[in-house]
Amino acid sequence: MLVLRLRAWRRKAVRAGKTLSKRAEVFTRALAASRQLLHVRLRGAASTLKRVARRMTGRVRYLHRTRGPKALSSLRTNLALIDIRLIGLRYSVQSRLEKRGTIIVSATIIFAIICSYLLAPLVQNQLGGYFNLDRLAALRSLLGTIGGALVGATAIGFSVVTVAVQLNFARMPHGLFIRLSSDPKLLGAFAGTFLLAVGVSTLSLIPDAEWVAFALITAAWGTLLILVLFLYGYRRALSLINPAVQLRLLVTDAQKDLGRWARRADRIAPLLRSTAKGNDDDDRSTRDFPRAVFYRSNPSWTNRAKRDIAHAVSFARRYADQGDFEVSAHALNSICTINATYVAAKGRTFFASNPLVEAPDSTDAFINDTLEHLRRLTHAATARDDEEPTRQVFAALALLVQVYLSIDYGNQETKEHARLAAGYLTDAIEKSVSGGSPDLLMEGVRFVGRSGGLFLTAGCPNDTTLLIEKIAAFSITGAIKPEYRPVTLTGMDQLAQLTLDLLRVQKHDIGFAAGQLRNAVEMVSKMFLNVPDTPLLNAHSSYLAPYFSLTKTQTLADKLTTLTNALVAADKDDAHAKSILRNFDEWSEEVYKTAKTLLLLSVEKRSNFAFDIVHWIQHITKLLVGLSRAPAADDHTREELEKNAVWLMSTLSWIPNDKETINFVENFSVTELMFEMAIDAIDHGSVPVSKCGRDLLVGWAFKAGAYETGWRTLEKALLALTTIALWREELGLASPLKLEISKLLERTSIAQEVLDRTARNLRQEATFPRSREYEFDRIHHAKKQLERAKVGALLIEIADMISPATANEEVRRRL
């Protein structure tokens, strides 16, 4: 039985093995098929993904090429805007904290204290049961110990701070030492900490456990406030040691005192008005007589401000000696600030001096005292040969000129105290000349020029005459010492700027100031033209360039061109433009004298400055012609501007009549310049200027054409005259030209050989004109714009007039 069962189990096992092998084979085949199918599908998915990736890559590249730079630029712009807003927010928060930081901190602390005491019942409920009799005694002992320690720390800390502050205060003036060593804020902080420390000590006397919360809160806040006051006292002590803060305290003290006196004057004014009733009833009076009476009755009202100025001067001198120029500059600025406050407090109580009647109130002791302090500072700085303190005094005096220009003198147009400050400024600069520092003198000339510009802005052109003379005197030093030549350049720059400012002054009478300005320019230029010039460096042209150069920017000619364009574009009823046009008329009335003098001197010296002055004459003439046609110019102004242009243009006729001079001047294309002036006048419809230009060119043709200079001046001038005659045929200028040429031929001294050669060249130009595409010769360029036949006919007629003997000669083409 056992064997049979074993056999049966064997057969079943064989059958089961066969079944499993079949199933394994089927499973293997199915697995291989599924693997093959998965491989196919993965390969298809991979190819699909590759196609998608290629498409996405192409799209990204396309977007990068098209929208990438724009997006990047937009992102950068947004980041820049965000950065600007963050910076603005930061500075806004900082400025508010600086202005109201104390208020914010104090309000926060008070709010926290109130909240803590409101929460005292809650603290008492939590801690009341903890403090029994033994623990309450320990708390009392702790509070007493802490209070005593705080009292000792307060005494030690503030004694150290006070000693350190007093040691630093010993370096300042005695009066200021007394004031700052007893600073109420510092002493108040000491008193507050002491009282808080004593208060913390007294908390040890609490009677029972019901006062625990109050005692703990009060002790905590007392200790914290003591630390805050310690820090405040420390920072206050450092601030009092800082000289900039000390100067600010001086200015604040002076401003408060002067403001207090001004308010008193306003309150007393109704009582004093009766004493000045007759003056107040006068509508023409603009003086505040009640305030003047009050100040006169209280002459000590400026004592405190004077003392503060003396302290500031002491600061400036002490720290300048130590080489701390930042503090000395701050001290001088404080002096100017106190003076500005004084001028505002005094108001309409200033009086100008009268040359016929003595006016004692015209002298101001406060201003005189300030200027004397600065004079002594200048003397001390120049004695040490120290440039920076001297430059700072220059800046302070120039700033005082600006402050005193705001003084109201009523109906008087003069600015007496500003002129006084300007006089101190020029005297200080004169003292510094002996120090041998061109840089310092240049800086002084700049300050004088700016002060003159301030006078012009205030509408006081006559008050600038002293400053103009001083600028000229300082500029002449460049003609004496070579190392001072940059001073001449700076001086000419300031004179050019003053000329521009003078033209923009809203005053009807600038003739005197304009004359002084022209004389100053002429004097400096004449002195400098006597300096030997070098062909390569062109010292004359370089150092006189700010006023006369046309080849550089930011010169007078460049600025006048901009101003002229603005005036030409102005409306007919523009009052400001009318005023400037009148100023142009007065300035240019005698400008020809300066131009003539400098032209003849530069030609005599054979200086390259002749190029600048000749082109400057031409440019200013064109500007005057253009201004005469401005819509805002009335008939009288138009006639005067044309007359001045004629006079200025006529200075070219004074060129000496000798071969060397003619040859030298023709290097600067004088013939073309005359031609351009005449053509420009014709274009603007200015008959007097165009006639003067033609006459000038005709005279130049027969004066310069008489010499063999190699420039073919006669031929060029006759070609220019022909072009002018045909430029506007409706004017009929051809016949008068031929008549004038025939008259000049009768008395000319030109050799016939020169006339014959010129006639042949003119016929050649008429028959075979040059056909250059880009013509640089201005005469030929203009001629090409005319009708060729008419030009040729007129040229032949003129050629036959000057040389009839060569009229039948054959005209040959140019090689």
JSON list of C-alpha atoms in Angstrom, two decimals, residues 229-418:
[
{"chain": "A", "resi": 229, "resn": "LEU", "atom": "CA", "xyz": [19.33, 108.10, 30.33]},
{"chain": "A", "resi": 230, "resn": "PHE", "atom": "CA", "xyz": [22.90, 106.84, 30.64]},
{"chain": "A", "resi": 231, "resn": "LEU", "atom": "CA", "xyz": [23.02, 106.28, 26.89]},
{"chain": "A", "resi": 232, "resn": "TYR", "atom": "CA", "xyz": [21.37, 109.63, 26.24]},
{"chain": "A", "resi": 233, "resn": "GLY", "atom": "CA", "xyz": [23.85, 111.42, 28.49]},
{"chain": "A", "resi": 234, "resn": "TYR", "atom": "CA", "xyz": [26.75, 109.66, 26.77]},
{"chain": "A", "resi": 235, "resn": "ARG", "atom": "CA", "xyz": [25.51, 110.64, 23.31]},
{"chain": "A", "resi": 236, "resn": "ARG", "atom": "CA", "xyz": [24.73, 114.16, 24.48]},
{"chain": "A", "resi": 237, "resn": "ALA", "atom": "CA", "xyz": [28.25, 114.49, 25.84]},
{"chain": "A", "resi": 238, "resn": "LEU", "atom": "CA", "xyz": [29.72, 113.32, 22.53]},
{"chain": "A", "resi": 239, "resn": "SER", "atom": "CA", "xyz": [27.50, 115.79, 20.69]},
{"chain": "A", "resi": 240, "resn": "LEU", "atom": "CA", "xyz": [28.63, 118.65, 22.90]},
{"chain": "A", "resi": 241, "resn": "ILE", "atom": "CA", "xyz": [32.25, 117.72, 22.22]},
{"chain": "A", "resi": 242, "resn": "ASN", "atom": "CA", "xyz": [31.62, 117.71, 18.46]},
{"chain": "A", "resi": 243, "resn": "PRO", "atom": "CA", "xyz": [32.56, 121.17, 17.07]},
{"chain": "A", "resi": 244, "resn": "ALA", "atom": "CA", "xyz": [29.92, 120.93, 14.35]},
{"chain": "A", "resi": 245, "resn": "VAL", "atom": "CA", "xyz": [27.22, 120.46, 16.99]},
{"chain": "A", "resi": 246, "resn": "GLN", "atom": "CA", "xyz": [28.67, 123.32, 19.01]},
{"chain": "A", "resi": 247, "resn": "LEU", "atom": "CA", "xyz": [28.47, 125.57, 15.98]},
{"chain": "A", "resi": 248, "resn": "ARG", "atom": "CA", "xyz": [24.90, 124.46, 15.34]},
{"chain": "A", "resi": 249, "resn": "LEU", "atom": "CA", "xyz": [24.04, 125.35, 18.92]},
{"chain": "A", "resi": 250, "resn": "LEU", "atom": "CA", "xyz": [25.59, 128.77, 18.35]},
{"chain": "A", "resi": 251, "resn": "VAL", "atom": "CA", "xyz": [23.49, 129.34, 15.25]},
{"chain": "A", "resi": 252, "resn": "THR", "atom": "CA", "xyz": [20.34, 128.12, 16.99]},
{"chain": "A", "resi": 253, "resn": "ASP", "atom": "CA", "xyz": [21.00, 130.40, 19.95]},
{"chain": "A", "resi": 254, "resn": "ALA", "atom": "CA", "xyz": [21.53, 133.43, 17.70]},
{"chain": "A", "resi": 255, "resn": "GLN", "atom": "CA", "xyz": [18.45, 132.64, 15.64]},
{"chain": "A", "resi": 256, "resn": "LYS", "atom": "CA", "xyz": [16.28, 132.28, 18.74]},
{"chain": "A", "resi": 257, "resn": "ASP", "atom": "CA", "xyz": [17.56, 135.53, 20.21]},
{"chain": "A", "resi": 258, "resn": "LEU", "atom": "CA", "xyz": [17.14, 137.53, 17.01]},
{"chain": "A", "resi": 259, "resn": "GLY", "atom": "CA", "xyz": [13.70, 136.02, 16.45]},
{"chain": "A", "resi": 260, "resn": "ARG", "atom": "CA", "xyz": [12.74, 136.95, 20.01]},
{"chain": "A", "resi": 261, "resn": "TRP", "atom": "CA", "xyz": [13.74, 140.58, 19.38]},
{"chain": "A", "resi": 262, "resn": "ALA", "atom": "CA", "xyz": [11.83, 140.63, 16.09]},
{"chain": "A", "resi": 263, "resn": "ARG", "atom": "CA", "xyz": [8.67, 139.41, 17.83]},
{"chain": "A", "resi": 264, "resn": "ARG", "atom": "CA", "xyz": [9.11, 142.05, 20.49]},
{"chain": "A", "resi": 265, "resn": "ALA", "atom": "CA", "xyz": [9.40, 144.71, 17.81]},
{"chain": "A", "resi": 266, "resn": "ASP", "atom": "CA", "xyz": [6.16, 143.49, 16.24]},
{"chain": "A", "resi": 267, "resn": "ARG", "atom": "CA", "xyz": [4.38, 143.63, 19.59]},
{"chain": "A", "resi": 268, "resn": "ILE", "atom": "CA", "xyz": [5.70, 147.11, 20.39]},
{"chain": "A", "resi": 269, "resn": "ALA", "atom": "CA", "xyz": [5.00, 148.47, 16.89]},
{"chain": "A", "resi": 270, "resn": "PRO", "atom": "CA", "xyz": [1.43, 149.70, 17.64]},
{"chain": "A", "resi": 271, "resn": "LEU", "atom": "CA", "xyz": [2.76, 151.82, 20.51]},
{"chain": "A", "resi": 272, "resn": "LEU", "atom": "CA", "xyz": [5.51, 153.34, 18.37]},
{"chain": "A", "resi": 273, "resn": "ARG", "atom": "CA", "xyz": [3.40, 153.89, 15.28]},
{"chain": "A", "resi": 274, "resn": "SER", "atom": "CA", "xyz": [2.24, 157.30, 16.46]},
{"chain": "A", "resi": 275, "resn": "THR", "atom": "CA", "xyz": [5.81, 158.59, 16.54]},
{"chain": "A", "resi": 276, "resn": "ALA", "atom": "CA", "xyz": [6.24, 157.76, 12.87]},
{"chain": "A", "resi": 277, "resn": "LYS", "atom": "CA", "xyz": [2.73, 158.61, 11.74]},
{"chain": "A", "resi": 278, "resn": "GLY", "atom": "CA", "xyz": [3.81, 161.09, 9.15]},
{"chain": "A", "resi": 279, "resn": "ASN", "atom": "CA", "xyz": [6.16, 158.59, 7.59]},
{"chain": "A", "resi": 280, "resn": "ASP", "atom": "CA", "xyz": [3.62, 155.76, 7.65]},
{"chain": "A", "resi": 281, "resn": "ASP", "atom": "CA", "xyz": [0.98, 157.92, 5.98]},
{"chain": "A", "resi": 282, "resn": "ASP", "atom": "CA", "xyz": [3.35, 158.53, 3.11]},
{"chain": "A", "resi": 283, "resn": "ASP", "atom": "CA", "xyz": [2.54, 155.95, 0.43]},
{"chain": "A", "resi": 284, "resn": "ARG", "atom": "CA", "xyz": [5.97, 156.31, -1.08]},
{"chain": "A", "resi": 285, "resn": "SER", "atom": "CA", "xyz": [7.70, 155.17, 2.09]},
{"chain": "A", "resi": 286, "resn": "THR", "atom": "CA", "xyz": [8.43, 151.48, 2.36]},
{"chain": "A", "resi": 287, "resn": "ARG", "atom": "CA", "xyz": [10.42, 151.66, 5.62]},
{"chain": "A", "resi": 288, "resn": "ASP", "atom": "CA", "xyz": [9.32, 150.02, 8.86]},
{"chain": "A", "resi": 289, "resn": "PHE", "atom": "CA", "xyz": [9.85, 153.04, 11.09]},
{"chain": "A", "resi": 290, "resn": "PRO", "atom": "CA", "xyz": [8.32, 151.60, 14.29]},
{"chain": "A", "resi": 291, "resn": "ARG", "atom": "CA", "xyz": [10.71, 148.67, 14.14]},
{"chain": "A", "resi": 292, "resn": "ALA", "atom": "CA", "xyz": [13.61, 151.03, 13.38]},
{"chain": "A", "resi": 293, "resn": "VAL", "atom": "CA", "xyz": [12.71, 153.16, 16.41]},
{"chain": "A", "resi": 294, "resn": "PHE", "atom": "CA", "xyz": [12.50, 150.06, 18.60]},
{"chain": "A", "resi": 295, "resn": "TYR", "atom": "CA", "xyz": [15.90, 148.78, 17.50]},
{"chain": "A", "resi": 296, "resn": "ARG", "atom": "CA", "xyz": [17.42, 152.23, 17.91]},
{"chain": "A", "resi": 297, "resn": "SER", "atom": "CA", "xyz": [16.05, 152.39, 21.45]},
{"chain": "A", "resi": 298, "resn": "ASN", "atom": "CA", "xyz": [17.56, 148.96, 22.21]},
{"chain": "A", "resi": 299, "resn": "PRO", "atom": "CA", "xyz": [21.07, 149.04, 20.73]},
{"chain": "A", "resi": 300, "resn": "SER", "atom": "CA", "xyz": [22.02, 145.90, 22.65]},
{"chain": "A", "resi": 301, "resn": "TRP", "atom": "CA", "xyz": [19.59, 143.70, 20.75]},
{"chain": "A", "resi": 302, "resn": "THR", "atom": "CA", "xyz": [22.41, 142.24, 18.64]},
{"chain": "A", "resi": 303, "resn": "ASN", "atom": "CA", "xyz": [24.88, 141.62, 21.46]},
{"chain": "A", "resi": 304, "resn": "ARG", "atom": "CA", "xyz": [24.17, 137.93, 21.72]},
{"chain": "A", "resi": 305, "resn": "ALA", "atom": "CA", "xyz": [24.38, 137.42, 17.94]},
{"chain": "A", "resi": 306, "resn": "LYS", "atom": "CA", "xyz": [27.65, 139.35, 17.86]},
{"chain": "A", "resi": 307, "resn": "ARG", "atom": "CA", "xyz": [29.02, 137.15, 20.62]},
{"chain": "A", "resi": 308, "resn": "ASP", "atom": "CA", "xyz": [27.99, 134.04, 18.70]},
{"chain": "A", "resi": 309, "resn": "ILE", "atom": "CA", "xyz": [29.73, 135.33, 15.58]},
{"chain": "A", "resi": 310, "resn": "ALA", "atom": "CA", "xyz": [32.88, 136.00, 17.61]},
{"chain": "A", "resi": 311, "resn": "HIS", "atom": "CA", "xyz": [32.74, 132.41, 18.90]},
{"chain": "A", "resi": 312, "resn": "ALA", "atom": "CA", "xyz": [32.31, 131.09, 15.34]},
{"chain": "A", "resi": 313, "resn": "VAL", "atom": "CA", "xyz": [35.30, 133.16, 14.18]},
{"chain": "A", "resi": 314, "resn": "SER", "atom": "CA", "xyz": [37.34, 131.70, 17.02]},
{"chain": "A", "resi": 315, "resn": "PHE", "atom": "CA", "xyz": [36.35, 128.21, 15.90]},
{"chain": "A", "resi": 316, "resn": "ALA", "atom": "CA", "xyz": [37.34, 128.99, 12.31]},
{"chain": "A", "resi": 317, "resn": "ARG", "atom": "CA", "xyz": [40.75, 130.32, 13.31]},
{"chain": "A", "resi": 318, "resn": "ARG", "atom": "CA", "xyz": [41.55, 127.57, 15.81]},
{"chain": "A", "resi": 319, "resn": "TYR", "atom": "CA", "xyz": [40.60, 124.65, 13.60]},
{"chain": "A", "resi": 320, "resn": "ALA", "atom": "CA", "xyz": [42.23, 126.20, 10.52]},
{"chain": "A", "resi": 321, "resn": "ASP", "atom": "CA", "xyz": [45.47, 126.36, 12.49]},
{"chain": "A", "resi": 322, "resn": "GLN", "atom": "CA", "xyz": [45.05, 122.68, 13.34]},
{"chain": "A", "resi": 323, "resn": "GLY", "atom": "CA", "xyz": [44.39, 121.75, 9.72]},
{"chain": "A", "resi": 324, "resn": "ASP", "atom": "CA", "xyz": [40.77, 120.67, 10.32]},
{"chain": "A", "resi": 325, "resn": "PHE", "atom": "CA", "xyz": [39.35, 122.65, 7.42]},
{"chain": "A", "resi": 326, "resn": "GLU", "atom": "CA", "xyz": [35.96, 120.95, 7.51]},
{"chain": "A", "resi": 327, "resn": "VAL", "atom": "CA", "xyz": [35.19, 122.51, 10.88]},
{"chain": "A", "resi": 328, "resn": "SER", "atom": "CA", "xyz": [36.55, 125.91, 9.83]},
{"chain": "A", "resi": 329, "resn": "ALA", "atom": "CA", "xyz": [34.33, 125.86, 6.73]},
{"chain": "A", "resi": 330, "resn": "HIS", "atom": "CA", "xyz": [31.34, 124.96, 8.90]},
{"chain": "A", "resi": 331, "resn": "ALA", "atom": "CA", "xyz": [32.17, 127.87, 11.22]},
{"chain": "A", "resi": 332, "resn": "LEU", "atom": "CA", "xyz": [32.26, 130.34, 8.33]},
{"chain": "A", "resi": 333, "resn": "ASN", "atom": "CA", "xyz": [28.95, 129.01, 7.02]},
{"chain": "A", "resi": 334, "resn": "SER", "atom": "CA", "xyz": [27.52, 129.54, 10.51]},
{"chain": "A", "resi": 335, "resn": "ILE", "atom": "CA", "xyz": [28.58, 133.20, 10.34]},
{"chain": "A", "resi": 336, "resn": "CYS", "atom": "CA", "xyz": [26.72, 133.59, 7.05]},
{"chain": "A", "resi": 337, "resn": "THR", "atom": "CA", "xyz": [23.63, 131.88, 8.49]},
{"chain": "A", "resi": 338, "resn": "ILE", "atom": "CA", "xyz": [23.57, 134.22, 11.48]},
{"chain": "A", "resi": 339, "resn": "ASN", "atom": "CA", "xyz": [23.87, 137.20, 9.14]},
{"chain": "A", "resi": 340, "resn": "ALA", "atom": "CA", "xyz": [20.98, 135.94, 7.04]},
{"chain": "A", "resi": 341, "resn": "THR", "atom": "CA", "xyz": [18.88, 135.66, 10.21]},
{"chain": "A", "resi": 342, "resn": "TYR", "atom": "CA", "xyz": [19.93, 139.18, 11.21]},
{"chain": "A", "resi": 343, "resn": "VAL", "atom": "CA", "xyz": [18.90, 140.61, 7.83]},
{"chain": "A", "resi": 344, "resn": "ALA", "atom": "CA", "xyz": [15.51, 138.89, 8.08]},
{"chain": "A", "resi": 345, "resn": "ALA", "atom": "CA", "xyz": [15.01, 140.10, 11.66]},
{"chain": "A", "resi": 346, "resn": "LYS", "atom": "CA", "xyz": [15.90, 143.69, 10.85]},
{"chain": "A", "resi": 347, "resn": "GLY", "atom": "CA", "xyz": [13.50, 143.69, 7.91]},
{"chain": "A", "resi": 348, "resn": "ARG", "atom": "CA", "xyz": [12.72, 146.98, 6.24]},
{"chain": "A", "resi": 349, "resn": "THR", "atom": "CA", "xyz": [14.83, 149.11, 8.54]},
{"chain": "A", "resi": 350, "resn": "PHE", "atom": "CA", "xyz": [17.94, 149.38, 6.34]},
{"chain": "A", "resi": 351, "resn": "PHE", "atom": "CA", "xyz": [18.76, 152.77, 4.84]},
{"chain": "A", "resi": 352, "resn": "ALA", "atom": "CA", "xyz": [21.04, 153.56, 1.94]},
{"chain": "A", "resi": 353, "resn": "SER", "atom": "CA", "xyz": [23.59, 156.36, 2.15]},
{"chain": "A", "resi": 354, "resn": "ASN", "atom": "CA", "xyz": [22.85, 159.67, 0.46]},
{"chain": "A", "resi": 355, "resn": "PRO", "atom": "CA", "xyz": [25.72, 161.62, -1.15]},
{"chain": "A", "resi": 356, "resn": "LEU", "atom": "CA", "xyz": [23.94, 164.93, -0.45]},
{"chain": "A", "resi": 357, "resn": "VAL", "atom": "CA", "xyz": [22.54, 164.36, 3.05]},
{"chain": "A", "resi": 358, "resn": "GLU", "atom": "CA", "xyz": [24.24, 162.51, 5.87]},
{"chain": "A", "resi": 359, "resn": "ALA", "atom": "CA", "xyz": [22.35, 159.34, 6.79]},
{"chain": "A", "resi": 360, "resn": "PRO", "atom": "CA", "xyz": [23.70, 157.88, 10.07]},
{"chain": "A", "resi": 361, "resn": "ASP", "atom": "CA", "xyz": [21.41, 154.85, 9.88]},
{"chain": "A", "resi": 362, "resn": "SER", "atom": "CA", "xyz": [23.05, 153.75, 6.63]},
{"chain": "A", "resi": 363, "resn": "THR", "atom": "CA", "xyz": [25.98, 152.30, 8.60]},
{"chain": "A", "resi": 364, "resn": "ASP", "atom": "CA", "xyz": [25.25, 148.94, 10.17]},
{"chain": "A", "resi": 365, "resn": "ALA", "atom": "CA", "xyz": [27.51, 148.00, 13.07]},
{"chain": "A", "resi": 366, "resn": "PHE", "atom": "CA", "xyz": [26.60, 144.31, 12.97]},
{"chain": "A", "resi": 367, "resn": "ILE", "atom": "CA", "xyz": [27.58, 143.95, 9.31]},
{"chain": "A", "resi": 368, "resn": "ASN", "atom": "CA", "xyz": [30.74, 145.99, 9.77]},
{"chain": "A", "resi": 369, "resn": "ASP", "atom": "CA", "xyz": [31.73, 143.84, 12.73]},
{"chain": "A", "resi": 370, "resn": "THR", "atom": "CA", "xyz": [31.21, 140.64, 10.72]},
{"chain": "A", "resi": 371, "resn": "LEU", "atom": "CA", "xyz": [33.25, 141.89, 7.78]},
{"chain": "A", "resi": 372, "resn": "GLU", "atom": "CA", "xyz": [36.06, 143.01, 10.08]},
{"chain": "A", "resi": 373, "resn": "HIS", "atom": "CA", "xyz": [36.22, 139.56, 11.64]},
{"chain": "A", "resi": 374, "resn": "LEU", "atom": "CA", "xyz": [36.59, 138.02, 8.19]},
{"chain": "A", "resi": 375, "resn": "ARG", "atom": "CA", "xyz": [39.24, 140.58, 7.23]},
{"chain": "A", "resi": 376, "resn": "ARG", "atom": "CA", "xyz": [41.32, 139.55, 10.24]},
{"chain": "A", "resi": 377, "resn": "LEU", "atom": "CA", "xyz": [40.87, 135.91, 9.33]},
{"chain": "A", "resi": 378, "resn": "THR", "atom": "CA", "xyz": [42.13, 136.65, 5.82]},
{"chain": "A", "resi": 379, "resn": "HIS", "atom": "CA", "xyz": [45.16, 138.47, 7.20]},
{"chain": "A", "resi": 380, "resn": "ALA", "atom": "CA", "xyz": [45.97, 135.54, 9.50]},
{"chain": "A", "resi": 381, "resn": "ALA", "atom": "CA", "xyz": [45.56, 132.98, 6.72]},
{"chain": "A", "resi": 382, "resn": "THR", "atom": "CA", "xyz": [47.70, 134.91, 4.21]},
{"chain": "A", "resi": 383, "resn": "ALA", "atom": "CA", "xyz": [50.36, 135.46, 6.87]},
{"chain": "A", "resi": 384, "resn": "ARG", "atom": "CA", "xyz": [50.60, 131.68, 7.26]},
{"chain": "A", "resi": 385, "resn": "ASP", "atom": "CA", "xyz": [50.51, 131.29, 3.47]},
{"chain": "A", "resi": 386, "resn": "ASP", "atom": "CA", "xyz": [47.73, 128.75, 3.91]},
{"chain": "A", "resi": 387, "resn": "GLU", "atom": "CA", "xyz": [45.54, 128.43, 0.82]},
{"chain": "A", "resi": 388, "resn": "GLU", "atom": "CA", "xyz": [42.53, 126.49, 2.06]},
{"chain": "A", "resi": 389, "resn": "PRO", "atom": "CA", "xyz": [41.54, 128.85, 4.92]},
{"chain": "A", "resi": 390, "resn": "THR", "atom": "CA", "xyz": [41.96, 131.79, 2.57]},
{"chain": "A", "resi": 391, "resn": "ARG", "atom": "CA", "xyz": [39.75, 130.14, -0.03]},
{"chain": "A", "resi": 392, "resn": "GLN", "atom": "CA", "xyz": [37.14, 129.47, 2.65]},
{"chain": "A", "resi": 393, "resn": "VAL", "atom": "CA", "xyz": [37.13, 133.15, 3.64]},
{"chain": "A", "resi": 394, "resn": "PHE", "atom": "CA", "xyz": [36.64, 134.03, -0.04]},
{"chain": "A", "resi": 395, "resn": "ALA", "atom": "CA", "xyz": [33.65, 131.70, -0.16]},
{"chain": "A", "resi": 396, "resn": "ALA", "atom": "CA", "xyz": [32.20, 133.19, 3.03]},
{"chain": "A", "resi": 397, "resn": "LEU", "atom": "CA", "xyz": [32.52, 136.76, 1.72]},
{"chain": "A", "resi": 398, "resn": "ALA", "atom": "CA", "xyz": [30.92, 135.75, -1.58]},
{"chain": "A", "resi": 399, "resn": "LEU", "atom": "CA", "xyz": [28.07, 134.13, 0.35]},
{"chain": "A", "resi": 400, "resn": "LEU", "atom": "CA", "xyz": [27.65, 137.30, 2.42]},
{"chain": "A", "resi": 401, "resn": "VAL", "atom": "CA", "xyz": [27.35, 139.26, -0.83]},
{"chain": "A", "resi": 402, "resn": "GLN", "atom": "CA", "xyz": [24.43, 137.04, -1.71]},
{"chain": "A", "resi": 403, "resn": "VAL", "atom": "CA", "xyz": [22.92, 137.49, 1.76]},
{"chain": "A", "resi": 404, "resn": "TYR", "atom": "CA", "xyz": [23.23, 141.27, 1.72]},
{"chain": "A", "resi": 405, "resn": "LEU", "atom": "CA", "xyz": [21.72, 141.46, -1.76]},
{"chain": "A", "resi": 406, "resn": "SER", "atom": "CA", "xyz": [18.42, 140.44, -0.16]},
{"chain": "A", "resi": 407, "resn": "ILE", "atom": "CA", "xyz": [18.36, 143.63, 1.94]},
{"chain": "A", "resi": 408, "resn": "ASP", "atom": "CA", "xyz": [15.41, 145.87, 1.14]},
{"chain": "A", "resi": 409, "resn": "TYR", "atom": "CA", "xyz": [16.34, 149.54, 0.82]},
{"chain": "A", "resi": 410, "resn": "GLY", "atom": "CA", "xyz": [12.94, 150.70, -0.30]},
{"chain": "A", "resi": 411, "resn": "ASN", "atom": "CA", "xyz": [12.96, 152.82, -3.42]},
{"chain": "A", "resi": 412, "resn": "GLN", "atom": "CA", "xyz": [16.78, 152.83, -3.57]},
{"chain": "A", "resi": 413, "resn": "GLU", "atom": "CA", "xyz": [18.18, 150.60, -6.29]},
{"chain": "A", "resi": 414, "resn": "THR", "atom": "CA", "xyz": [21.65, 150.41, -4.79]},
{"chain": "A", "resi": 415, "resn": "LYS", "atom": "CA", "xyz": [22.87, 147.46, -2.73]},
{"chain": "A", "resi": 416, "resn": "GLU", "atom": "CA", "xyz": [25.24, 149.27, -0.42]},
{"chain": "A", "resi": 417, "resn": "HIS", "atom": "CA", "xyz": [26.12, 146.53, 2.07]},
{"chain": "A", "resi": 418, "resn": "ALA", "atom": "CA", "xyz": [26.51, 143.95, -0.68]}
]
